[in-house]
């Protein structure tokens, strides 16, 4: 199970999802990401949305070796920047007698979709990666 607090801290602070150290390359300033089809939505040729935290270069080989999802389908990228833009959330509507009725799980809700915020329970932070560049495995 995903730890919501750890995911948010890793995303906001640019920390490796494995070891908790920085995911930023000290030489280039770029952040390392292991991207999968299930946790990435392309926005342009060099940008996209992801809910997967960065992974530092030292942890990438181990992640690829031990994570079944990553072994199935993944690619290693660096990104020039990562900006929070929304969340994956459970969504609700007002049900009978004023109760909340669950209507969706892991639904993307952008920070600019103000009308939807009141009916959402945020679970995972989503960031927009810009200046993405395909890299070889470190």
mmCIF file of N, CA and C in Angstrom:
data_model
loop_
_atom_site.group_PDB
_atom_site.id
_atom_site.type_symbol
_atom_site.label_atom_id
_atom_site.label_comp_id
_atom_site.label_asym_id
_atom_site.label_seq_id
_atom_site.Cartn_x
_atom_site.Cartn_y
_atom_site.Cartn_z
ATOM 1 N N UNK A 1 0.845 -1.191 0.000
ATOM 2 C CA UNK A 1 0.000 0.000 0.000
ATOM 3 C C UNK A 1 0.884 1.247 0.000
ATOM 4 N N UNK A 2 0.413 2.237 -0.693
ATOM 5 C CA UNK A 2 1.105 3.514 -0.754
ATOM 6 C C UNK A 2 0.942 4.245 0.564
ATOM 7 N N UNK A 3 2.026 4.823 1.065
ATOM 8 C CA UNK A 3 1.961 5.659 2.247
ATOM 9 C C UNK A 3 1.734 7.087 1.767
ATOM 10 N N UNK A 4 0.541 7.628 2.032
ATOM 11 C CA UNK A 4 0.142 8.934 1.501
ATOM 12 C C UNK A 4 1.097 10.032 1.960
ATOM 13 N N UNK A 5 1.413 10.067 3.235
ATOM 14 C CA UNK A 5 2.291 11.125 3.753
ATOM 15 C C UNK A 5 3.677 11.049 3.118
ATOM 16 N N UNK A 6 4.232 9.849 3.011
ATOM 17 C CA UNK A 6 5.560 9.688 2.411
ATOM 18 C C UNK A 6 5.551 10.110 0.942
ATOM 19 N N UNK A 7 4.482 9.760 0.212
ATOM 20 C CA UNK A 7 4.393 10.131 -1.194
ATOM 21 C C UNK A 7 4.388 11.651 -1.340
ATOM 22 N N UNK A 8 3.571 12.333 -0.522
ATOM 23 C CA UNK A 8 3.488 13.793 -0.598
ATOM 24 C C UNK A 8 4.827 14.441 -0.247
ATOM 25 N N UNK A 9 5.488 13.975 0.815
ATOM 26 C CA UNK A 9 6.779 14.551 1.203
ATOM 27 C C UNK A 9 7.828 14.340 0.110
ATOM 28 N N UNK A 10 7.859 13.140 -0.456
ATOM 29 C CA UNK A 10 8.828 12.858 -1.520
ATOM 30 C C UNK A 10 8.577 13.752 -2.725
ATOM 31 N N UNK A 11 7.324 13.939 -3.085
ATOM 32 C CA UNK A 11 6.997 14.770 -4.244
ATOM 33 C C UNK A 11 7.321 16.243 -3.984
ATOM 34 N N UNK A 12 6.957 16.758 -2.841
ATOM 35 C CA UNK A 12 7.158 18.176 -2.543
ATOM 36 C C UNK A 12 8.626 18.530 -2.343
ATOM 37 N N UNK A 13 9.386 17.604 -1.761
ATOM 38 C CA UNK A 13 10.788 17.885 -1.447
ATOM 39 C C UNK A 13 11.770 17.282 -2.453
ATOM 40 N N UNK A 14 11.247 16.564 -3.460
ATOM 41 C CA UNK A 14 12.120 15.953 -4.451
ATOM 42 C C UNK A 14 12.972 14.839 -3.888
ATOM 43 N N UNK A 15 12.384 14.041 -2.987
ATOM 44 C CA UNK A 15 13.127 12.968 -2.326
ATOM 45 C C UNK A 15 12.917 11.633 -3.028
ATOM 46 N N UNK A 16 13.939 10.794 -3.000
ATOM 47 C CA UNK A 16 13.866 9.458 -3.573
ATOM 48 C C UNK A 16 12.818 8.645 -2.837
ATOM 49 N N UNK A 17 11.957 7.967 -3.586
ATOM 50 C CA UNK A 17 10.902 7.167 -2.986
ATOM 51 C C UNK A 17 11.435 5.901 -2.314
ATOM 52 N N UNK A 18 12.696 5.550 -2.550
ATOM 53 C CA UNK A 18 13.277 4.344 -1.953
ATOM 54 C C UNK A 18 14.054 4.669 -0.680
ATOM 55 N N UNK A 19 15.059 5.550 -0.799
ATOM 56 C CA UNK A 19 15.943 5.809 0.344
ATOM 57 C C UNK A 19 15.623 7.096 1.105
ATOM 58 N N UNK A 20 14.839 7.993 0.516
ATOM 59 C CA UNK A 20 14.480 9.241 1.177
ATOM 60 C C UNK A 20 15.492 10.368 1.004
ATOM 61 N N UNK A 21 16.589 10.114 0.279
ATOM 62 C CA UNK A 21 17.567 11.172 0.010
ATOM 63 C C UNK A 21 17.131 11.941 -1.235
ATOM 64 N N UNK A 22 17.854 12.979 -1.578
ATOM 65 C CA UNK A 22 17.449 13.808 -2.713
ATOM 66 C C UNK A 22 17.455 13.010 -4.023
ATOM 67 N N UNK A 23 16.494 13.307 -4.873
ATOM 68 C CA UNK A 23 16.422 12.711 -6.198
ATOM 69 C C UNK A 23 17.061 13.605 -7.246
ATOM 70 N N UNK A 24 17.657 14.692 -6.805
ATOM 71 C CA UNK A 24 18.255 15.675 -7.711
ATOM 72 C C UNK A 24 19.742 15.383 -7.897
ATOM 73 N N UNK A 25 20.183 15.419 -9.139
ATOM 74 C CA UNK A 25 21.590 15.228 -9.466
ATOM 75 C C UNK A 25 22.329 16.502 -9.069
ATOM 76 N N UNK A 26 23.323 16.416 -8.167
ATOM 77 C CA UNK A 26 24.007 17.626 -7.704
ATOM 78 C C UNK A 26 24.819 18.325 -8.802
ATOM 79 N N UNK A 27 25.223 17.591 -9.833
ATOM 80 C CA UNK A 27 26.019 18.182 -10.920
ATOM 81 C C UNK A 27 25.151 18.965 -11.900
ATOM 82 N N UNK A 28 23.978 18.405 -12.246
ATOM 83 C CA UNK A 28 23.149 19.016 -13.292
ATOM 84 C C UNK A 28 21.921 19.741 -12.751
ATOM 85 N N UNK A 29 21.515 19.417 -11.519
ATOM 86 C CA UNK A 29 20.299 19.995 -10.958
ATOM 87 C C UNK A 29 19.027 19.309 -11.432
ATOM 88 N N UNK A 30 19.160 18.304 -12.315
ATOM 89 C CA UNK A 30 17.998 17.583 -12.839
ATOM 90 C C UNK A 30 17.578 16.502 -11.854
ATOM 91 N N UNK A 31 16.267 16.195 -11.852
ATOM 92 C CA UNK A 31 15.743 15.146 -10.978
ATOM 93 C C UNK A 31 15.531 13.868 -11.777
ATOM 94 N N UNK A 32 15.795 12.730 -11.127
ATOM 95 C CA UNK A 32 15.674 11.414 -11.757
ATOM 96 C C UNK A 32 14.303 10.820 -11.480
ATOM 97 N N UNK A 33 13.706 10.207 -12.516
ATOM 98 C CA UNK A 33 12.379 9.604 -12.412
ATOM 99 C C UNK A 33 12.352 8.273 -13.156
ATOM 100 N N UNK A 34 11.716 7.273 -12.568
ATOM 101 C CA UNK A 34 11.434 6.024 -13.273
ATOM 102 C C UNK A 34 9.956 6.109 -13.650
ATOM 103 N N UNK A 35 9.688 6.148 -14.936
ATOM 104 C CA UNK A 35 8.346 6.412 -15.452
ATOM 105 C C UNK A 35 7.707 5.119 -15.961
ATOM 106 N N UNK A 36 6.443 4.902 -15.589
ATOM 107 C CA UNK A 36 5.674 3.757 -16.095
ATOM 108 C C UNK A 36 4.419 4.271 -16.792
ATOM 109 N N UNK A 37 3.837 3.434 -17.628
ATOM 110 C CA UNK A 37 2.590 3.818 -18.315
ATOM 111 C C UNK A 37 1.467 4.105 -17.333
ATOM 112 N N UNK A 38 1.427 3.368 -16.229
ATOM 113 C CA UNK A 38 0.309 3.513 -15.284
ATOM 114 C C UNK A 38 0.433 4.745 -14.391
ATOM 115 N N UNK A 39 1.626 5.329 -14.293
ATOM 116 C CA UNK A 39 1.810 6.484 -13.405
ATOM 117 C C UNK A 39 2.302 7.714 -14.158
ATOM 118 N N UNK A 40 1.986 7.798 -15.451
ATOM 119 C CA UNK A 40 2.447 8.938 -16.237
ATOM 120 C C UNK A 40 1.459 9.238 -17.350
ATOM 121 N N UNK A 41 1.217 10.532 -17.561
ATOM 122 C CA UNK A 41 0.384 10.971 -18.691
ATOM 123 C C UNK A 41 1.141 12.072 -19.421
ATOM 124 N N UNK A 42 1.519 11.792 -20.661
ATOM 125 C CA UNK A 42 2.282 12.764 -21.457
ATOM 126 C C UNK A 42 1.436 13.992 -21.749
ATOM 127 N N UNK A 43 2.069 15.157 -21.666
ATOM 128 C CA UNK A 43 1.414 16.419 -22.003
ATOM 129 C C UNK A 43 1.997 16.982 -23.299
ATOM 130 N N UNK A 44 3.263 16.726 -23.525
ATOM 131 C CA UNK A 44 3.956 17.121 -24.753
ATOM 132 C C UNK A 44 5.135 16.173 -24.921
ATOM 133 N N UNK A 45 5.977 16.462 -25.877
ATOM 134 C CA UNK A 45 7.120 15.583 -26.135
ATOM 135 C C UNK A 45 8.077 15.522 -24.945
ATOM 136 N N UNK A 46 8.196 16.604 -24.186
ATOM 137 C CA UNK A 46 9.140 16.605 -23.066
ATOM 138 C C UNK A 46 8.507 16.993 -21.732
ATOM 139 N N UNK A 47 7.201 16.743 -21.586
ATOM 140 C CA UNK A 47 6.550 17.033 -20.308
ATOM 141 C C UNK A 47 5.386 16.079 -20.084
ATOM 142 N N UNK A 48 5.007 15.943 -18.814
ATOM 143 C CA UNK A 48 3.883 15.088 -18.487
ATOM 144 C C UNK A 48 3.573 15.119 -17.004
ATOM 145 N N UNK A 49 2.500 14.438 -16.643
ATOM 146 C CA UNK A 49 2.038 14.374 -15.261
ATOM 147 C C UNK A 49 2.373 13.014 -14.671
ATOM 148 N N UNK A 50 2.816 13.010 -13.411
ATOM 149 C CA UNK A 50 3.073 11.752 -12.718
ATOM 150 C C UNK A 50 2.726 11.865 -11.244
ATOM 151 N N UNK A 51 2.356 10.728 -10.669
ATOM 152 C CA UNK A 51 2.128 10.635 -9.232
ATOM 153 C C UNK A 51 3.222 9.804 -8.571
ATOM 154 N N UNK A 52 4.222 9.362 -9.353
ATOM 155 C CA UNK A 52 5.334 8.584 -8.816
ATOM 156 C C UNK A 52 6.461 9.517 -8.398
ATOM 157 N N UNK A 53 6.937 9.419 -7.158
ATOM 158 C CA UNK A 53 8.038 10.269 -6.715
ATOM 159 C C UNK A 53 9.326 9.974 -7.470
ATOM 160 N N UNK A 54 10.301 10.893 -7.367
ATOM 161 C CA UNK A 54 11.583 10.655 -8.013
ATOM 162 C C UNK A 54 12.298 9.449 -7.389
ATOM 163 N N UNK A 55 13.302 8.959 -8.089
ATOM 164 C CA UNK A 55 14.156 7.879 -7.590
ATOM 165 C C UNK A 55 15.593 8.296 -7.844
ATOM 166 N N UNK A 56 16.419 8.324 -6.807
ATOM 167 C CA UNK A 56 17.812 8.758 -6.986
ATOM 168 C C UNK A 56 18.570 7.744 -7.839
ATOM 169 N N UNK A 57 19.616 8.188 -8.515
ATOM 170 C CA UNK A 57 20.370 7.290 -9.395
ATOM 171 C C UNK A 57 20.880 6.030 -8.695
ATOM 172 N N UNK A 58 21.256 6.143 -7.424
ATOM 173 C CA UNK A 58 21.777 4.979 -6.698
ATOM 174 C C UNK A 58 20.707 3.902 -6.483
ATOM 175 N N UNK A 59 19.440 4.306 -6.375
ATOM 176 C CA UNK A 59 18.356 3.352 -6.102
ATOM 177 C C UNK A 59 17.666 2.820 -7.361
ATOM 178 N N UNK A 60 17.932 3.417 -8.515
ATOM 179 C CA UNK A 60 17.240 2.995 -9.742
ATOM 180 C C UNK A 60 17.514 1.532 -10.098
ATOM 181 N N UNK A 61 18.768 1.064 -10.108
ATOM 182 C CA UNK A 61 18.979 -0.349 -10.460
ATOM 183 C C UNK A 61 18.245 -1.318 -9.529
ATOM 184 N N UNK A 62 18.266 -1.039 -8.234
ATOM 185 C CA UNK A 62 17.571 -1.896 -7.266
ATOM 186 C C UNK A 62 16.062 -1.851 -7.483
ATOM 187 N N UNK A 63 15.526 -0.675 -7.745
ATOM 188 C CA UNK A 63 14.091 -0.532 -8.002
ATOM 189 C C UNK A 63 13.667 -1.352 -9.210
ATOM 190 N N UNK A 64 14.450 -1.266 -10.281
ATOM 191 C CA UNK A 64 14.131 -2.005 -11.497
ATOM 192 C C UNK A 64 14.245 -3.511 -11.279
ATOM 193 N N UNK A 65 15.160 -3.925 -10.425
ATOM 194 C CA UNK A 65 15.355 -5.355 -10.173
ATOM 195 C C UNK A 65 14.256 -5.955 -9.311
ATOM 196 N N UNK A 66 13.743 -5.197 -8.343
ATOM 197 C CA UNK A 66 12.823 -5.771 -7.361
ATOM 198 C C UNK A 66 11.356 -5.424 -7.529
ATOM 199 N N UNK A 67 11.030 -4.381 -8.263
ATOM 200 C CA UNK A 67 9.628 -3.980 -8.408
ATOM 201 C C UNK A 67 9.021 -4.627 -9.652
ATOM 202 N N UNK A 68 8.010 -5.480 -9.486
ATOM 203 C CA UNK A 68 7.398 -6.144 -10.639
ATOM 204 C C UNK A 68 6.811 -5.163 -11.656
ATOM 205 N N UNK A 69 6.197 -4.085 -11.196
ATOM 206 C CA UNK A 69 5.603 -3.097 -12.102
ATOM 207 C C UNK A 69 6.670 -2.421 -12.953
ATOM 208 N N UNK A 70 7.789 -2.095 -12.346
ATOM 209 C CA UNK A 70 8.863 -1.432 -13.081
ATOM 210 C C UNK A 70 9.537 -2.379 -14.068
ATOM 211 N N UNK A 71 9.655 -3.645 -13.691
ATOM 212 C CA UNK A 71 10.250 -4.632 -14.607
ATOM 213 C C UNK A 71 9.379 -4.828 -15.835
ATOM 214 N N UNK A 72 8.064 -4.693 -15.658
ATOM 215 C CA UNK A 72 7.112 -4.901 -16.752
ATOM 216 C C UNK A 72 7.254 -3.826 -17.837
ATOM 217 N N UNK A 73 7.307 -2.567 -17.384
ATOM 218 C CA UNK A 73 7.292 -1.478 -18.351
ATOM 219 C C UNK A 73 7.731 -0.193 -17.661
ATOM 220 N N UNK A 74 8.929 0.264 -17.950
ATOM 221 C CA UNK A 74 9.385 1.529 -17.379
ATOM 222 C C UNK A 74 10.518 2.104 -18.212
ATOM 223 N N UNK A 75 10.773 3.373 -17.992
ATOM 224 C CA UNK A 75 11.883 4.074 -18.631
ATOM 225 C C UNK A 75 12.434 5.073 -17.621
ATOM 226 N N UNK A 76 13.704 5.374 -17.749
ATOM 227 C CA UNK A 76 14.372 6.300 -16.834
ATOM 228 C C UNK A 76 14.524 7.651 -17.528
ATOM 229 N N UNK A 77 14.100 8.696 -16.829
ATOM 230 C CA UNK A 77 14.184 10.061 -17.336
ATOM 231 C C UNK A 77 14.793 10.965 -16.274
ATOM 232 N N UNK A 78 15.301 12.095 -16.718
ATOM 233 C CA UNK A 78 15.556 13.211 -15.819
ATOM 234 C C UNK A 78 14.641 14.336 -16.269
ATOM 235 N N UNK A 79 14.328 15.221 -15.324
ATOM 236 C CA UNK A 79 13.472 16.372 -15.631
ATOM 237 C C UNK A 79 14.110 17.629 -15.066
ATOM 238 N N UNK A 80 13.953 18.712 -15.801
ATOM 239 C CA UNK A 80 14.492 20.001 -15.365
ATOM 240 C C UNK A 80 13.697 20.564 -14.193
ATOM 241 N N UNK A 81 12.380 20.279 -14.162
ATOM 242 C CA UNK A 81 11.553 20.804 -13.075
ATOM 243 C C UNK A 81 10.351 19.908 -12.823
ATOM 244 N N UNK A 82 9.831 20.016 -11.619
ATOM 245 C CA UNK A 82 8.629 19.286 -11.214
ATOM 246 C C UNK A 82 7.768 20.233 -10.383
ATOM 247 N N UNK A 83 6.555 20.483 -10.852
ATOM 248 C CA UNK A 83 5.665 21.434 -10.186
ATOM 249 C C UNK A 83 4.350 20.752 -9.822
ATOM 250 N N UNK A 84 3.921 20.811 -8.543
ATOM 251 C CA UNK A 84 2.628 20.239 -8.167
ATOM 252 C C UNK A 84 1.490 20.914 -8.930
ATOM 253 N N UNK A 85 0.598 20.089 -9.526
ATOM 254 C CA UNK A 85 -0.504 20.632 -10.326
ATOM 255 C C UNK A 85 -1.866 20.057 -9.944
ATOM 256 N N UNK A 86 -1.897 19.018 -9.131
ATOM 257 C CA UNK A 86 -3.168 18.412 -8.769
ATOM 258 C C UNK A 86 -2.979 17.200 -7.893
ATOM 259 N N UNK A 87 -4.045 16.422 -7.769
ATOM 260 C CA UNK A 87 -4.033 15.236 -6.916
ATOM 261 C C UNK A 87 -4.782 14.097 -7.595
ATOM 262 N N UNK A 88 -4.516 12.892 -7.141
ATOM 263 C CA UNK A 88 -5.398 11.764 -7.399
ATOM 264 C C UNK A 88 -6.246 11.659 -6.142
ATOM 265 N N UNK A 89 -7.556 11.546 -6.318
ATOM 266 C CA UNK A 89 -8.458 11.634 -5.168
ATOM 267 C C UNK A 89 -9.579 10.618 -5.244
ATOM 268 N N UNK A 90 -10.128 10.312 -4.081
ATOM 269 C CA UNK A 90 -11.415 9.634 -4.029
ATOM 270 C C UNK A 90 -12.459 10.738 -4.134
ATOM 271 N N UNK A 91 -13.487 10.501 -4.937
ATOM 272 C CA UNK A 91 -14.523 11.515 -5.121
ATOM 273 C C UNK A 91 -15.832 11.040 -4.509
ATOM 274 N N UNK A 92 -16.646 12.010 -4.103
ATOM 275 C CA UNK A 92 -17.897 11.734 -3.397
ATOM 276 C C UNK A 92 -19.000 12.672 -3.889
ATOM 277 N N UNK A 93 -20.243 12.223 -3.738
ATOM 278 C CA UNK A 93 -21.405 13.082 -3.943
ATOM 279 C C UNK A 93 -22.260 12.989 -2.691
ATOM 280 N N UNK A 94 -23.180 13.921 -2.567
ATOM 281 C CA UNK A 94 -24.095 13.917 -1.439
ATOM 282 C C UNK A 94 -25.134 12.831 -1.673
ATOM 283 N N UNK A 95 -25.217 11.888 -0.751
ATOM 284 C CA UNK A 95 -26.137 10.759 -0.895
ATOM 285 C C UNK A 95 -27.373 10.925 -0.037
ATOM 286 N N UNK A 96 -28.166 9.850 0.094
ATOM 287 C CA UNK A 96 -29.399 9.889 0.881
ATOM 288 C C UNK A 96 -29.140 10.292 2.327
ATOM 289 N N UNK A 97 -29.975 11.153 2.834
ATOM 290 C CA UNK A 97 -29.870 11.583 4.224
ATOM 291 C C UNK A 97 -28.626 12.389 4.523
ATOM 292 N N UNK A 98 -28.010 12.957 3.499
ATOM 293 C CA UNK A 98 -26.823 13.782 3.713
ATOM 294 C C UNK A 98 -25.536 13.001 3.866
ATOM 295 N N UNK A 99 -25.570 11.719 3.565
ATOM 296 C CA UNK A 99 -24.352 10.915 3.661
ATOM 297 C C UNK A 99 -23.506 11.068 2.398
ATOM 298 N N UNK A 100 -22.227 10.804 2.547
ATOM 299 C CA UNK A 100 -21.322 10.862 1.398
ATOM 300 C C UNK A 100 -21.363 9.527 0.662
ATOM 301 N N UNK A 101 -21.525 9.594 -0.648
ATOM 302 C CA UNK A 101 -21.521 8.397 -1.486
ATOM 303 C C UNK A 101 -20.256 8.414 -2.338
ATOM 304 N N UNK A 102 -19.471 7.361 -2.212
ATOM 305 C CA UNK A 102 -18.207 7.247 -2.947
ATOM 306 C C UNK A 102 -18.502 7.068 -4.435
ATOM 307 N N UNK A 103 -17.902 7.924 -5.281
ATOM 308 C CA UNK A 103 -18.185 7.866 -6.726
ATOM 309 C C UNK A 103 -16.957 7.575 -7.584
ATOM 310 N N UNK A 104 -15.757 7.619 -7.009
ATOM 311 C CA UNK A 104 -14.575 7.350 -7.823
ATOM 312 C C UNK A 104 -13.321 7.210 -6.995
ATOM 313 N N UNK A 105 -12.338 6.501 -7.551
ATOM 314 C CA UNK A 105 -11.061 6.282 -6.869
ATOM 315 C C UNK A 105 -9.922 6.668 -7.818
ATOM 316 N N UNK A 106 -8.939 7.366 -7.277
ATOM 317 C CA UNK A 106 -7.780 7.825 -8.042
ATOM 318 C C UNK A 106 -8.175 8.640 -9.270
ATOM 319 N N UNK A 107 -9.072 9.577 -9.058
ATOM 320 C CA UNK A 107 -9.532 10.493 -10.098
ATOM 321 C C UNK A 107 -8.633 11.730 -10.077
ATOM 322 N N UNK A 108 -8.107 12.128 -11.242
ATOM 323 C CA UNK A 108 -7.267 13.322 -11.290
ATOM 324 C C UNK A 108 -8.131 14.566 -11.098
ATOM 325 N N UNK A 109 -7.696 15.417 -10.166
ATOM 326 C CA UNK A 109 -8.345 16.705 -9.908
ATOM 327 C C UNK A 109 -7.243 17.759 -9.874
ATOM 328 N N UNK A 110 -7.302 18.687 -10.815
ATOM 329 C CA UNK A 110 -6.310 19.754 -10.876
ATOM 330 C C UNK A 110 -6.537 20.793 -9.801
ATOM 331 N N UNK A 111 -5.456 21.451 -9.397
ATOM 332 C CA UNK A 111 -5.578 22.501 -8.390
ATOM 333 C C UNK A 111 -6.455 23.645 -8.870
ATOM 334 N N UNK A 112 -6.594 23.805 -10.183
ATOM 335 C CA UNK A 112 -7.411 24.880 -10.732
ATOM 336 C C UNK A 112 -8.878 24.485 -10.894
ATOM 337 N N UNK A 113 -9.264 23.278 -10.522
ATOM 338 C CA UNK A 113 -10.651 22.812 -10.630
ATOM 339 C C UNK A 113 -11.372 23.039 -9.299
ATOM 340 N N UNK A 114 -11.507 24.299 -8.929
ATOM 341 C CA UNK A 114 -11.998 24.677 -7.605
ATOM 342 C C UNK A 114 -13.365 24.092 -7.261
ATOM 343 N N UNK A 115 -14.250 23.994 -8.217
ATOM 344 C CA UNK A 115 -15.604 23.495 -7.957
ATOM 345 C C UNK A 115 -15.593 22.032 -7.519
ATOM 346 N N UNK A 116 -14.562 21.281 -7.877
ATOM 347 C CA UNK A 116 -14.496 19.857 -7.528
ATOM 348 C C UNK A 116 -13.839 19.599 -6.184
ATOM 349 N N UNK A 117 -13.124 20.568 -5.634
ATOM 350 C CA UNK A 117 -12.348 20.343 -4.414
ATOM 351 C C UNK A 117 -13.194 19.894 -3.232
ATOM 352 N N UNK A 118 -14.360 20.428 -3.082
ATOM 353 C CA UNK A 118 -15.199 20.097 -1.916
ATOM 354 C C UNK A 118 -15.678 18.650 -1.918
ATOM 355 N N UNK A 119 -15.672 17.999 -3.066
ATOM 356 C CA UNK A 119 -16.173 16.624 -3.136
ATOM 357 C C UNK A 119 -15.048 15.601 -3.284
ATOM 358 N N UNK A 120 -13.822 16.001 -2.944
ATOM 359 C CA UNK A 120 -12.668 15.119 -3.131
ATOM 360 C C UNK A 120 -11.904 14.899 -1.834
ATOM 361 N N UNK A 121 -11.346 13.702 -1.711
ATOM 362 C CA UNK A 121 -10.396 13.386 -0.652
ATOM 363 C C UNK A 121 -9.074 13.079 -1.343
ATOM 364 N N UNK A 122 -8.133 14.006 -1.247
ATOM 365 C CA UNK A 122 -6.849 13.872 -1.946
ATOM 366 C C UNK A 122 -6.051 12.722 -1.355
ATOM 367 N N UNK A 123 -5.483 11.902 -2.244
ATOM 368 C CA UNK A 123 -4.675 10.764 -1.821
ATOM 369 C C UNK A 123 -3.226 10.880 -2.265
ATOM 370 N N UNK A 124 -3.004 11.247 -3.518
ATOM 371 C CA UNK A 124 -1.652 11.321 -4.049
ATOM 372 C C UNK A 124 -1.444 12.656 -4.760
ATOM 373 N N UNK A 125 -0.281 13.232 -4.547
ATOM 374 C CA UNK A 125 0.074 14.467 -5.227
ATOM 375 C C UNK A 125 0.513 14.143 -6.653
ATOM 376 N N UNK A 126 0.142 14.989 -7.589
ATOM 377 C CA UNK A 126 0.527 14.852 -8.992
ATOM 378 C C UNK A 126 1.379 16.059 -9.362
ATOM 379 N N UNK A 127 2.512 15.801 -10.012
ATOM 380 C CA UNK A 127 3.383 16.893 -10.456
ATOM 381 C C UNK A 127 3.495 16.881 -11.971
ATOM 382 N N UNK A 128 3.771 18.054 -12.516
ATOM 383 C CA UNK A 128 4.058 18.180 -13.949
ATOM 384 C C UNK A 128 5.570 18.238 -14.105
ATOM 385 N N UNK A 129 6.102 17.284 -14.867
ATOM 386 C CA UNK A 129 7.525 17.252 -15.173
ATOM 387 C C UNK A 129 7.745 18.010 -16.473
ATOM 388 N N UNK A 130 8.706 18.902 -16.484
ATOM 389 C CA UNK A 130 9.059 19.648 -17.690
ATOM 390 C C UNK A 130 10.540 19.458 -18.000
ATOM 391 N N UNK A 131 10.867 19.580 -19.277
ATOM 392 C CA UNK A 131 12.254 19.405 -19.701
ATOM 393 C C UNK A 131 12.728 17.971 -19.517
ATOM 394 N N UNK A 132 11.845 17.025 -19.827
ATOM 395 C CA UNK A 132 12.184 15.608 -19.647
ATOM 396 C C UNK A 132 13.187 15.148 -20.711
ATOM 397 N N UNK A 133 14.083 14.279 -20.247
ATOM 398 C CA UNK A 133 15.099 13.727 -21.148
ATOM 399 C C UNK A 133 15.294 12.252 -20.812
ATOM 400 N N UNK A 134 15.164 11.392 -21.826
ATOM 401 C CA UNK A 134 15.373 9.956 -21.645
ATOM 402 C C UNK A 134 16.833 9.706 -21.285
ATOM 403 N N UNK A 135 17.050 8.855 -20.266
ATOM 404 C CA UNK A 135 18.412 8.568 -19.789
ATOM 405 C C UNK A 135 18.655 7.062 -19.790
ATOM 406 N N UNK A 136 19.896 6.683 -19.761
ATOM 407 C CA UNK A 136 20.224 5.264 -19.583
ATOM 408 C C UNK A 136 20.224 4.971 -18.087
ATOM 409 N N UNK A 137 20.129 3.713 -17.735
ATOM 410 C CA UNK A 137 20.094 3.317 -16.327
ATOM 411 C C UNK A 137 21.456 3.639 -15.708
ATOM 412 N N UNK A 138 21.455 4.368 -14.590
ATOM 413 C CA UNK A 138 22.747 4.751 -13.977
ATOM 414 C C UNK A 138 23.509 3.531 -13.453
#
